[in-house]
Each structure stands twice: as C-alpha cells, then as structure tokens.
Tab-separated table of C-alpha atoms and ligand atoms in Angstrom:
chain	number	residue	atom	x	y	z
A	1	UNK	CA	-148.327	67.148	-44.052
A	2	UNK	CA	-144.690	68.095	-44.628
A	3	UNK	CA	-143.236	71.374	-45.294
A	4	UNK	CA	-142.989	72.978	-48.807
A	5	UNK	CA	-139.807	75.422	-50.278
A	6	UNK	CA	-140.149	78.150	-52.139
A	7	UNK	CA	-136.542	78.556	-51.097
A	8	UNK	CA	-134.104	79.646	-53.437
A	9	UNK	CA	-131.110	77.603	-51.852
A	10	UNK	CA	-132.441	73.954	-53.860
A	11	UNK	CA	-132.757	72.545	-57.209
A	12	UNK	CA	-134.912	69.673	-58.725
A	13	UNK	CA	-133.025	67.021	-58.393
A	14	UNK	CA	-136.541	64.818	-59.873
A	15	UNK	CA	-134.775	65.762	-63.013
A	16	UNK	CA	-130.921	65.294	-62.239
A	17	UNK	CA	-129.534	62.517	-65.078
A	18	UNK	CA	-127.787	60.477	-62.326
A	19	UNK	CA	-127.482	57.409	-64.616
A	20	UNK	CA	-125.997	59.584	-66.959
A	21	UNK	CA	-123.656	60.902	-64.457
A	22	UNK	CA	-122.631	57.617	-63.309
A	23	UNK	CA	-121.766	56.585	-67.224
A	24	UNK	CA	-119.607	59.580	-67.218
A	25	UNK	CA	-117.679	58.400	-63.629
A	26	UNK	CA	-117.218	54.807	-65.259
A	27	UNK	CA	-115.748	56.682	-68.234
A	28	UNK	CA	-113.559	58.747	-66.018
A	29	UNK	CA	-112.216	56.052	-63.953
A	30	UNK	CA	-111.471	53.093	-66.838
A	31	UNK	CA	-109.783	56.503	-68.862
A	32	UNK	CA	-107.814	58.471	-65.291
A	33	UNK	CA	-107.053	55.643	-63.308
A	34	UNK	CA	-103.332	56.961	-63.340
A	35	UNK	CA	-104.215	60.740	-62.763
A	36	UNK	CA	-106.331	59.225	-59.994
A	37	UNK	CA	-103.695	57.883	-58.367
A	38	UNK	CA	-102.261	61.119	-57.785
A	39	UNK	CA	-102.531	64.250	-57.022
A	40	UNK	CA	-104.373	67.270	-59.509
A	41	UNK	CA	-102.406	70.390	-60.999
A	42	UNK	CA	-103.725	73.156	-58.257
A	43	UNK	CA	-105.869	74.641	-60.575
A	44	UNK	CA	-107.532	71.195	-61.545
A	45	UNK	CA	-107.033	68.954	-64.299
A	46	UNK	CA	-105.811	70.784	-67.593
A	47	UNK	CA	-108.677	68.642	-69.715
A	48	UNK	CA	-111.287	69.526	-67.350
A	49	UNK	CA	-109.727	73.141	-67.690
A	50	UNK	CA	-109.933	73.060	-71.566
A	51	UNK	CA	-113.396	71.326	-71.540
A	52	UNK	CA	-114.788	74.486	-69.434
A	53	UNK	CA	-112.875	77.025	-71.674
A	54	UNK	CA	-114.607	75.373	-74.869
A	55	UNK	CA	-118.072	75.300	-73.409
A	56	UNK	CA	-118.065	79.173	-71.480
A	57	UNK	CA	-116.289	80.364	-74.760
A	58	UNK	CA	-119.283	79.126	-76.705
A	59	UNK	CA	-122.286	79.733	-73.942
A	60	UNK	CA	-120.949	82.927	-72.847
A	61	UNK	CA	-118.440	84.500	-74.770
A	62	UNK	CA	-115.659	84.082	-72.559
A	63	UNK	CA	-112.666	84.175	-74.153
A	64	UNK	CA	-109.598	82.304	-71.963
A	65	UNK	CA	-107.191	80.097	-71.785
A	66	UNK	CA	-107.437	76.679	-70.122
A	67	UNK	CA	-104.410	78.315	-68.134
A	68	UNK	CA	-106.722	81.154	-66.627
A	69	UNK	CA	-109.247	78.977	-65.124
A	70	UNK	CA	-109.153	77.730	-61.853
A	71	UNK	CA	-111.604	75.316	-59.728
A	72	UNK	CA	-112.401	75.347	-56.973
A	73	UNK	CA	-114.750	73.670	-54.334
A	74	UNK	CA	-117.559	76.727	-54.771
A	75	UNK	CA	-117.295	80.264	-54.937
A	76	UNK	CA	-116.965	80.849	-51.517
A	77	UNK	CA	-113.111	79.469	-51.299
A	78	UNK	CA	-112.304	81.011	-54.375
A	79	UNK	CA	-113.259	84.380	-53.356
A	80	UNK	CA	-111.257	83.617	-50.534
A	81	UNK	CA	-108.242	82.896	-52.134
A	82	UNK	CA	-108.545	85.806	-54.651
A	83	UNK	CA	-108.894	87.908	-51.825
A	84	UNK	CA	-106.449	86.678	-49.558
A	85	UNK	CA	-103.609	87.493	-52.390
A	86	UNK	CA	-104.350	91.096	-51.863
A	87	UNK	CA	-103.200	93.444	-49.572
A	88	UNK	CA	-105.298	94.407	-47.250
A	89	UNK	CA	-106.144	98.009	-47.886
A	90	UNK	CA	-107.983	96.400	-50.732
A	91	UNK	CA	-111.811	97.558	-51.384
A	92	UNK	CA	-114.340	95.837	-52.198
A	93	UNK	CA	-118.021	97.244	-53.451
A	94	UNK	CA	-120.754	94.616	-53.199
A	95	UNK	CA	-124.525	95.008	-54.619
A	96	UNK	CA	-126.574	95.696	-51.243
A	97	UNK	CA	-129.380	94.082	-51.434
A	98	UNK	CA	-127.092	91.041	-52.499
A	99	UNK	CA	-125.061	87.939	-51.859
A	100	UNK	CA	-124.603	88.212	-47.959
A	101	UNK	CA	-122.361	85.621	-47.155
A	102	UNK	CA	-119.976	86.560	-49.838
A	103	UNK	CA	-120.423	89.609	-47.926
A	104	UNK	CA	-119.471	87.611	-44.160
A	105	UNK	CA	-116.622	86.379	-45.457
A	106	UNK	CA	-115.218	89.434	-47.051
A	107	UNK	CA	-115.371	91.068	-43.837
A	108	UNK	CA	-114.811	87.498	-42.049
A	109	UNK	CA	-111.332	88.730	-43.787
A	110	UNK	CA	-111.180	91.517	-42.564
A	111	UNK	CA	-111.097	93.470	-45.890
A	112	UNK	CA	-112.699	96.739	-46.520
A	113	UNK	CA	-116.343	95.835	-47.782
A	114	UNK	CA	-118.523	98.772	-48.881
A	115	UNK	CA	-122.198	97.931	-49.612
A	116	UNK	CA	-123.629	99.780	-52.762
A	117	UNK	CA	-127.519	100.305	-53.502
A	118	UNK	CA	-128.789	99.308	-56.623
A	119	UNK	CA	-130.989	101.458	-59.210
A	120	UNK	CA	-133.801	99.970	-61.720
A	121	UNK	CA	-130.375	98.666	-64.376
A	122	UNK	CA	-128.206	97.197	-61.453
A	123	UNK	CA	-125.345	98.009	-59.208
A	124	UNK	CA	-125.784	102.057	-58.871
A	125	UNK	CA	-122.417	103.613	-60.884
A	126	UNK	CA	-122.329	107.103	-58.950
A	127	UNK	CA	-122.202	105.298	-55.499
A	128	UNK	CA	-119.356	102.876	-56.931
A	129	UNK	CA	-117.489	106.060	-58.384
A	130	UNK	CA	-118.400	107.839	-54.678
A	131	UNK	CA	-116.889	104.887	-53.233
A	132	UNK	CA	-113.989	104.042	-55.571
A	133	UNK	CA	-113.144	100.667	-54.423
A	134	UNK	CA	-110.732	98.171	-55.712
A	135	UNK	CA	-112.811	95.166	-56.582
A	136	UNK	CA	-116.460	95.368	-57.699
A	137	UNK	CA	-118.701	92.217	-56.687
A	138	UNK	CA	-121.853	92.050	-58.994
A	139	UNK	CA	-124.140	89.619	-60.462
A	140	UNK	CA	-125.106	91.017	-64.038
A	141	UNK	CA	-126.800	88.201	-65.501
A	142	UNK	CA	-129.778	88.102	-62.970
A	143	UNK	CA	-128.867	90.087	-60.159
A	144	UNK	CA	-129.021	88.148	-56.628
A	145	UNK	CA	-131.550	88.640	-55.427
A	146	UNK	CA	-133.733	91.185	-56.938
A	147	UNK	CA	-133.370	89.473	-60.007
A	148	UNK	CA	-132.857	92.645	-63.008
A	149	UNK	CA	-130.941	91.807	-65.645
A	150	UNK	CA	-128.235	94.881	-66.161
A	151	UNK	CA	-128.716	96.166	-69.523
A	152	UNK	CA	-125.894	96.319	-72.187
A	153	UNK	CA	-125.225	99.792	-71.673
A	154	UNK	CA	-124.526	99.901	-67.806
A	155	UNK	CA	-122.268	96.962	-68.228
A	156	UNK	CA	-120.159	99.183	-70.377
A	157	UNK	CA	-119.982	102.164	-68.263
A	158	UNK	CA	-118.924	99.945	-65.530
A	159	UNK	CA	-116.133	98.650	-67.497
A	160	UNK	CA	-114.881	101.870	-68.491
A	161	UNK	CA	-115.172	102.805	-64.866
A	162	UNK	CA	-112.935	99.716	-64.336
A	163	UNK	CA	-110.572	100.718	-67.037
A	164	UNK	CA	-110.038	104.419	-65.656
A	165	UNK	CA	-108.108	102.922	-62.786
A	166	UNK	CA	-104.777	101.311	-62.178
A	167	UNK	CA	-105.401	97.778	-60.430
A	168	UNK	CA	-109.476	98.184	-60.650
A	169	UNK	CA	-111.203	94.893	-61.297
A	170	UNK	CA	-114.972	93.702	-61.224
A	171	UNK	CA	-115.717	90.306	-60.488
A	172	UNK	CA	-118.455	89.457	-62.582
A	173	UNK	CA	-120.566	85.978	-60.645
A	174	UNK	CA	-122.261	84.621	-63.412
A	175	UNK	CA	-124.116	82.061	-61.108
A	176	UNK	CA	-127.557	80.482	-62.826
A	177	UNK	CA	-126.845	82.278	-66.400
A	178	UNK	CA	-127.976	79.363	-68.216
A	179	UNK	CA	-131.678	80.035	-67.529
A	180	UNK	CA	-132.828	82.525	-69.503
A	181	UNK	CA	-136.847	81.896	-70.401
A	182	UNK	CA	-138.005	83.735	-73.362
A	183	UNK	CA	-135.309	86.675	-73.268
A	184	UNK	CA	-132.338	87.339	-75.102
A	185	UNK	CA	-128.569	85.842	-73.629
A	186	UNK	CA	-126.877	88.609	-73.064
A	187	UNK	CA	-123.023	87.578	-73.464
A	188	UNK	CA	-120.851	87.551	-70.301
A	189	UNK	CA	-118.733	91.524	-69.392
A	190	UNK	CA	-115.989	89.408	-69.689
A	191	UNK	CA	-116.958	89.055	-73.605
A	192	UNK	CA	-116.826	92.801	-74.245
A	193	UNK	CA	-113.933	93.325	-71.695
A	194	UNK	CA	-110.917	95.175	-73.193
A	195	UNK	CA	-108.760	95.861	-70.522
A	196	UNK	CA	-108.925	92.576	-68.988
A	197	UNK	CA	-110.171	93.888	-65.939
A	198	UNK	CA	-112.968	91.330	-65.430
A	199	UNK	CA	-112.956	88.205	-63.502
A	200	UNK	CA	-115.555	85.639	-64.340
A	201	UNK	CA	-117.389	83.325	-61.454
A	202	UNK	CA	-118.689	80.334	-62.796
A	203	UNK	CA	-120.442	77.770	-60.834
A	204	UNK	CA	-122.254	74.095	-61.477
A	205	UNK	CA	-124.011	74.103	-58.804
A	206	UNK	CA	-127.909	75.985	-60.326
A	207	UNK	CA	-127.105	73.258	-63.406
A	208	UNK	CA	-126.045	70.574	-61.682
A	209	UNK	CA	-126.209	69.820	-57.877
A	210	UNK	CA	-125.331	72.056	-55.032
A	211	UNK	CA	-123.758	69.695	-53.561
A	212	UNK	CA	-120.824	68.565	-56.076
A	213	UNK	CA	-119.351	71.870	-54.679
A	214	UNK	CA	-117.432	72.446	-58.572
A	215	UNK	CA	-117.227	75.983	-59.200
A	216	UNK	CA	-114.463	77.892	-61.053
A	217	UNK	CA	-113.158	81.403	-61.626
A	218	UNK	CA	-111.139	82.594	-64.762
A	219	UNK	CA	-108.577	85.310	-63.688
A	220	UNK	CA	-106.951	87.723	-66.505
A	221	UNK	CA	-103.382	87.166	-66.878
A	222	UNK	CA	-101.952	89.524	-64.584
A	223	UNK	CA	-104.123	88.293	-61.298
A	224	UNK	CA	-102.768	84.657	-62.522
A	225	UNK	CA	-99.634	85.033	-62.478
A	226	UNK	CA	-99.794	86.695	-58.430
A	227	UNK	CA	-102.433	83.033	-58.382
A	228	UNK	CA	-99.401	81.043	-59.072
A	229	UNK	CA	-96.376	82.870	-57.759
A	230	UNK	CA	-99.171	82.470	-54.190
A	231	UNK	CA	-101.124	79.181	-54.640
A	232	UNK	CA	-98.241	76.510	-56.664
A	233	UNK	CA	-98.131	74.018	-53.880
A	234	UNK	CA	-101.904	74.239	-53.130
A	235	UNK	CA	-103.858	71.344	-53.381
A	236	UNK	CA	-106.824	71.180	-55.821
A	237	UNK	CA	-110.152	70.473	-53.651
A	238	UNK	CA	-112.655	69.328	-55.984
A	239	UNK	CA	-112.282	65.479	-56.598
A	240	UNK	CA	-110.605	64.376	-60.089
A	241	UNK	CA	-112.917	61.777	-60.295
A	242	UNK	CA	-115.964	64.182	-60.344
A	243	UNK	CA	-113.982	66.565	-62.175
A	244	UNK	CA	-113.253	64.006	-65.439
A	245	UNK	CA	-116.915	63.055	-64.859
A	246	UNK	CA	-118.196	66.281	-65.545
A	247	UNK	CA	-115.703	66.547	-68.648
A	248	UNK	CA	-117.144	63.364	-69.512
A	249	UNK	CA	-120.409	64.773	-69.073
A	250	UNK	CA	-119.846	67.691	-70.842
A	251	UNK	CA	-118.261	66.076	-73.748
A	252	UNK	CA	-120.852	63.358	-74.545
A	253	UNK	CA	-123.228	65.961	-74.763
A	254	UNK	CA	-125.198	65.081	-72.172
A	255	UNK	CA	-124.727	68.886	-70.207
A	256	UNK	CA	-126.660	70.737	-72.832
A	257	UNK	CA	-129.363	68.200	-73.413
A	258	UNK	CA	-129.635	68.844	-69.512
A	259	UNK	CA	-129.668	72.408	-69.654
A	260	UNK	CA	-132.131	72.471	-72.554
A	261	UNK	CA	-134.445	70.056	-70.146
A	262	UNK	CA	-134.299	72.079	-66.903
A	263	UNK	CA	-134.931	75.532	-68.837
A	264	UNK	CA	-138.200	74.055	-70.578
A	265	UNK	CA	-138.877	72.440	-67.237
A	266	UNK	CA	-138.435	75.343	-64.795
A	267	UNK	CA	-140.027	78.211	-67.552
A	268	UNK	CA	-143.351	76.233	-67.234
A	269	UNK	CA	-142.994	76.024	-63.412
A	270	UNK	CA	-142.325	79.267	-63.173
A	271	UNK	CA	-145.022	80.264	-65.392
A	272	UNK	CA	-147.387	78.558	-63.353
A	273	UNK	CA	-146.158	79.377	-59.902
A	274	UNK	CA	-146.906	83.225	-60.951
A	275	UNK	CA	-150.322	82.013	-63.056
A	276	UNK	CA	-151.533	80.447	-59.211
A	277	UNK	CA	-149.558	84.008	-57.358
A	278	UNK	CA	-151.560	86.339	-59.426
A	279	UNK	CA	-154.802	84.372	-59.111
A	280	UNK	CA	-154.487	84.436	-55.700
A	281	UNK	CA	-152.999	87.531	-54.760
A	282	UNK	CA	-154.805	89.565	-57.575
A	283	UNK	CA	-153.076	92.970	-56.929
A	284	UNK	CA	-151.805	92.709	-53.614
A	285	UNK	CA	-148.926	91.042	-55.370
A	286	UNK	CA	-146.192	92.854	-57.481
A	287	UNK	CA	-143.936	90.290	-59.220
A	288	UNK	CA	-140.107	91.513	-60.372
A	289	UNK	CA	-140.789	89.229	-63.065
A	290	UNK	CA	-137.205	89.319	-65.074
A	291	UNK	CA	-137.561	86.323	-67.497
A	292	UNK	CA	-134.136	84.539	-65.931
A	293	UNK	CA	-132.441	81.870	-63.112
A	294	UNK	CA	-134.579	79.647	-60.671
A	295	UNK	CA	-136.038	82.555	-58.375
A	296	UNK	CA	-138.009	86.232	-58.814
A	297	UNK	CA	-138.547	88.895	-56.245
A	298	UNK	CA	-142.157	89.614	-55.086
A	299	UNK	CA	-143.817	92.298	-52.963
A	300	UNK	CA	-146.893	91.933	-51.482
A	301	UNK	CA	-149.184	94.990	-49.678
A	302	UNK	CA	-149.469	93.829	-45.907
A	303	UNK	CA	-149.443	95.415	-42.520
A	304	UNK	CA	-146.868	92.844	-41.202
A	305	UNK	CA	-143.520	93.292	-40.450
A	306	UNK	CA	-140.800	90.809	-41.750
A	307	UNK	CA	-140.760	88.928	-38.211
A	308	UNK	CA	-144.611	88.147	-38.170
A	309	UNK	CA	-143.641	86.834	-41.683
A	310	UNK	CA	-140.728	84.410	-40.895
A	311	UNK	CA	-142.932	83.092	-37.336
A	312	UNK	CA	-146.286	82.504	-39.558
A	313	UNK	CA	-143.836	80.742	-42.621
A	314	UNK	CA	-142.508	78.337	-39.707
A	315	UNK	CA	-145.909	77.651	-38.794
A	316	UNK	CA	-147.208	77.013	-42.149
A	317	UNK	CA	-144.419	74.804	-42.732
A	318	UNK	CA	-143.498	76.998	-45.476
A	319	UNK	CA	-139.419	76.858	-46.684
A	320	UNK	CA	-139.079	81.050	-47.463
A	321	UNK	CA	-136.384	83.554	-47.207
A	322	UNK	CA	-137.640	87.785	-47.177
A	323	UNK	CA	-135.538	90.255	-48.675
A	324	UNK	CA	-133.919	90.826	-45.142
A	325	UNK	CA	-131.808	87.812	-45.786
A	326	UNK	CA	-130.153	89.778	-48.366
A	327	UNK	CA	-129.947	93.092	-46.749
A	328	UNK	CA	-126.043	93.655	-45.957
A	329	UNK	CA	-126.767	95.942	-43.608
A	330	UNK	CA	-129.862	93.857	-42.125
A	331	UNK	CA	-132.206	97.049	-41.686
A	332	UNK	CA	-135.101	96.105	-43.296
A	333	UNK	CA	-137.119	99.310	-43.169
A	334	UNK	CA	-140.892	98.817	-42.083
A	335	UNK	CA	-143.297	99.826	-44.378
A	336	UNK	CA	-146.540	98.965	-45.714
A	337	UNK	CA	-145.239	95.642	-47.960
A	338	UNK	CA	-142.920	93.078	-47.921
A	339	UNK	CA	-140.529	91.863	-50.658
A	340	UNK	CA	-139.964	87.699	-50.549
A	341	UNK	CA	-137.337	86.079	-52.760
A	342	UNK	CA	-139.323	83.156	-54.326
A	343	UNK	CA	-137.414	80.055	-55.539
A	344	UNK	CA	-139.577	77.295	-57.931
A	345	UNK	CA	-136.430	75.029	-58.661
A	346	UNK	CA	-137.404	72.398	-55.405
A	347	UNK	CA	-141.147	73.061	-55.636
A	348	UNK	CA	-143.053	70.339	-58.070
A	349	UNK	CA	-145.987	71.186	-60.267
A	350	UNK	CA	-148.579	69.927	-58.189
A	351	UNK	CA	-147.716	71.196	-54.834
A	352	UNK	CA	-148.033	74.957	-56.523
A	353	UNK	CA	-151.707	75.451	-55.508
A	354	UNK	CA	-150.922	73.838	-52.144
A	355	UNK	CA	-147.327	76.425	-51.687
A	356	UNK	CA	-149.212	79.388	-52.668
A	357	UNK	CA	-152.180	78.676	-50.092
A	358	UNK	CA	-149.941	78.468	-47.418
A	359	UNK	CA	-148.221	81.624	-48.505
A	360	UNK	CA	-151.259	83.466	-48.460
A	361	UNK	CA	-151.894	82.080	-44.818
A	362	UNK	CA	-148.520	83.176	-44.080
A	363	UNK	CA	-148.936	87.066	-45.348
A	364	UNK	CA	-152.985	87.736	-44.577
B	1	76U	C1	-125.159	84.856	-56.050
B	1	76U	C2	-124.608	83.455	-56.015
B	1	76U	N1	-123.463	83.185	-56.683
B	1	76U	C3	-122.936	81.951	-56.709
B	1	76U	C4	-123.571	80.911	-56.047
B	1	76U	C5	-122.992	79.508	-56.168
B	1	76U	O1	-122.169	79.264	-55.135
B	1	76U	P1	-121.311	77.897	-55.202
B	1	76U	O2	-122.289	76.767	-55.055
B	1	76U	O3	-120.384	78.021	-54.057
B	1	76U	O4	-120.632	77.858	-56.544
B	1	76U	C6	-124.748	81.138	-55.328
B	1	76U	C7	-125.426	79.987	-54.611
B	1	76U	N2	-125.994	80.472	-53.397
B	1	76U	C8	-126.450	79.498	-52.420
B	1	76U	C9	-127.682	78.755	-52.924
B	1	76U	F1	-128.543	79.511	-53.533
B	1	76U	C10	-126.704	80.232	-51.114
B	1	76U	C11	-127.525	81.484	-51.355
B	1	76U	C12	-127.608	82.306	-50.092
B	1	76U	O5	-126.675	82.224	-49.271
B	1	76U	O6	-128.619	83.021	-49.966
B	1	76U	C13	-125.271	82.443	-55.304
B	1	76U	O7	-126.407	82.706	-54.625
C-alpha cells in the first residue's frame, strides 16, 4: 500500500471549504474587475490590508495600521526583503533547534546568523544577551519545532532586552497560532510591545493551503518607512484575485467558521494519534505534548542512530522528518533516543493505527 505522513510540511485539505473559496473568487472578480486589470499597491491591496489588520487586531492583539502590513508570497521572500534593507553587519539570532531554511537563506545572504539554544520557556535570554545581535528570529506561540509555548514572563524580558538597544528588533513568526487545543491564547509580543520593536510574521498557509503562498509581515513605523523609501516600485507577488478572495473569505465569515472546524478537527486527531503512540510505545515514548499547532515533538528510547531511522522510514513508506532536520548546525549528537517531529494535519483518523505500526517498525 501507499506511503503515510506524519510530516509536518501538509495540511488536511479533506476539510479545505473550496466551494466556499470559489464563492469568495466570484465575489472578488464581479466586485475588482478594474483593480484586476492592473497592477496592486506593493504592499497589496489596501482592503485586503485593512481586512488583515481587523482580524489579527481581534485574534491576536496586534495593534497596526493597514499601512504597516505588507504581503507577500510566504515568509521566506519577506524575510528576504526585510533583510536585504539592512546593512550587512546586521545580526541575526535564530532559535537552534529551529526554522532551518529561514536559517539557509539568512546566510544564503550572507548576513551574520548566530544560532541560539533554547531552555525549557524558549529562546535562551543569556545566550541572546552573550550574543547581542540585531534581529531576534523566534517562534513564541509554539516554538518550531520543539513545540513549548514561551510563557508570559520570558516574552517580556525579551522585549525589554529589545528595548535596551538602539536599532534592536525581534521578529516574532506567529506561524500556526490559531490552534490552540484546550490552552489559553496567549496574545501576540507585538500586543504588549512598547517600544515598537517587534515585527509580526503572519502566514495563511497552517489555516489555509500551503500552496496559496499569502503570507504577510507588519513592520513598526520606522522599518516602514526604510520598506518604502527601498521597495515603492516593487511589484506585489501574491495574486489580487486570491488576495480579494481571501478578504471575501474573511469577511463573509467563512475564515473563522474554518478555523473553529480544523481546531475541533485536528484536537481529536491529535488526541488520538498520542492515545494509539502511548498504547503502543508504553514508556519508550516521551511526548512534548504542548496543547498547540498541527505537530508535537517525541522521543523515543532506541539504540539507533538518526540514519538507521530515516533508511527504515523510507522503507516503511513512512513520510517523517527527526529533529536533525531542524538542527542549524546539523550535529545531531548520538545518544541513547531519538527526538521525531510528528505532524497529524495530512494523516486521517483511520490510517492512525496503521501510521503508528509502521513507526514502531521503523524505531524497534
Ligand atoms: C516556523 C514556520 N514559520 C512560517 C511558516 C510558513 O511559511 P510560509 O508558507 O512561507 O508563510 C512555516 C511553514 N514551514 C513549511 C511547512 F511546514 C516548511 C517547514 C520546514 O521547512 O521544515 C514554518 O515552519
């Protein structure tokens, strides 16, 4: 039979409301047909811009400006071209384990990137103050990819780290925030951020499809002025006719209904997927089990390094990715367990039994 993920890279698109989303292009076209026959402000339609600022201001607790937010075609070329608007004796501090190819392409730049460990509340502050770099990368919400949600009080401390220093920002990814199972939202650091030293990454691609590539980032007023006096005669990449269908989609109503569907939907995967892990594993099997986004970290007690792993997976035809994908500095050290980053957005209910016999296969 065929091969099964447990990948972190895919959602369910069983559930995407593609009819829906089709309503909203129909609306978007007979309503645009004149902004579609040109070309988009740089930053992307203002309405689309003012839609986002409305629902992040009420999800998150971001407080902006249509004006602040730009889109972009994922966070990848966004990164890029807040990055690429520095000068390059810029730092930049990433969480190590963490978001690797954020982590090519900062060097890819040839910018100064500076891994820093992590600690049981997040992004370790005495290496970032050791460090002192520029720009801060980090994924509060649900760290990527061990999965802790930072607590209230180390988001402060970073702040006031950030406000100690002339030009210091953090860019705060806020990727897959909108699943949260059981546990309290904790608002965005942008919310609580004085000194406008944050910059908040949003993305549709955990809510919606990966593959509509609409992301955006919302930059505090001094970074947007440097965006515009850099970027005015860039062109917008995201398409305005998926861009008014998502304000379409957003405005009818039909987002949150979504959202409210996939978090009931993936909670009671999830719950099963470790119900079946602990069954089968008994305690062989420690499960980071933070109560957020579409994957958790798990370690499991074997003799076998991470290569035996990824050779059996193949064999089992068995869609995984180890913690060595992760690792910025790809030294996995060998001992007795192994951590594996396991996604249950792609995986259906009853291929769960089926997933987790083939992992077992894969790690005894
Ligand atoms: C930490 C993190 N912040 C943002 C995104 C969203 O990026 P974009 O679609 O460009 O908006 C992802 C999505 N990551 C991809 C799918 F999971 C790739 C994962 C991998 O490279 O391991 C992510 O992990």
């Amino acid at each position: 039979e065929g091969w099964l993920s447990l990948s972190h890279y895919k959602n369910d698109n069983t559930k995407f409301p593609f009819h829906a989303w089709l309503k909203s292009q129909q609306k978007a076209i007979a309503q645009h047909k004149t902004e579609l026959a040109g070309i988009p402000h740089p930053q992307g339609p203002y309405t689309v811009r003012k839609t986002i600022a409305d629902m992040i201001a009420l999800t998150r607790g971001v407080t902006c400006e249509p004006e602040q937010i730009v889109i972009g075609t994922g966070i990848h070329p966004l990164i890029q071209q807040l990055m690429a608007m520095q000068s390059s004796d810029k730092k930049i501090a990433i969480e190590n384990p963490g978001y690797s190819r954020i982590f090519q392409i900062l060097n890819s730049l040839r910018l100064n990137v500076e891994p820093i460990g992590l600690d049981k509340e997040g992004i370790d502050i005495e290496e970032i103050k050791a460090a002192n770099p520029d720009f801060l990368f980090i994924t509060p919400s649900h760290q990527f990819p061990t999965g802790t949600i930072m607590p209230i009080s180390r988001r402060v401390e970073l702040l006031n780290w950030a406000a100690t220093g002339d030009n210091r920002y953090i860019i705060e990814d806020d990727y897959d925030s909108e699943f949260k199972y059981g546990t309290d939202n904790i608002p965005s650091m942008q919310s609580f951020d004085q000194n406008q030293r944050v910059i908040y990454f949003g993305t549709f691609s955990k809510t919606l499809l990966p593959s509509f590539r609409i992301s955006y980032m919302v930059l505090p007023p001094k970074l947007l002025e440097l965006y515009q006096s850099h970027y005015s005669d860039r062109i917008q990449g995201c398409s305005s006719l998926e861009l008014y269908a998502l304000h379409y989609f957003i405005q009818s109503g039909e987002y949150a209904k979504h959202l409210k569907r996939m978090n009931q939907h993936y909670n009671r995967k999830r719950k099963r997927l470790i119900k079946a892990l602990d069954a089968k594993f008994d305690n062989s099997i420690d499960i980071k089990d933070a109560p957020a986004g579409l994957h958790f970290l798990a370690e499991f007690d074997t003799a076998k390094t991470y290569a035996d792993i990824k050779e059996k997976a193949t064999e089992e035809k068995l869609d995984i990715y180890t913690i060595e994908h992760f690792l910025l500095e790809k030294t996995a050290k060998h001992t007795n367990s192994i951590q594996i980053v396991i996604g249950f957005a792609s995986l259906k209910e009853e291929q769960i039994d089926e997933a987790v016999e083939r992992l077992y296969r894969v790690i005894y």
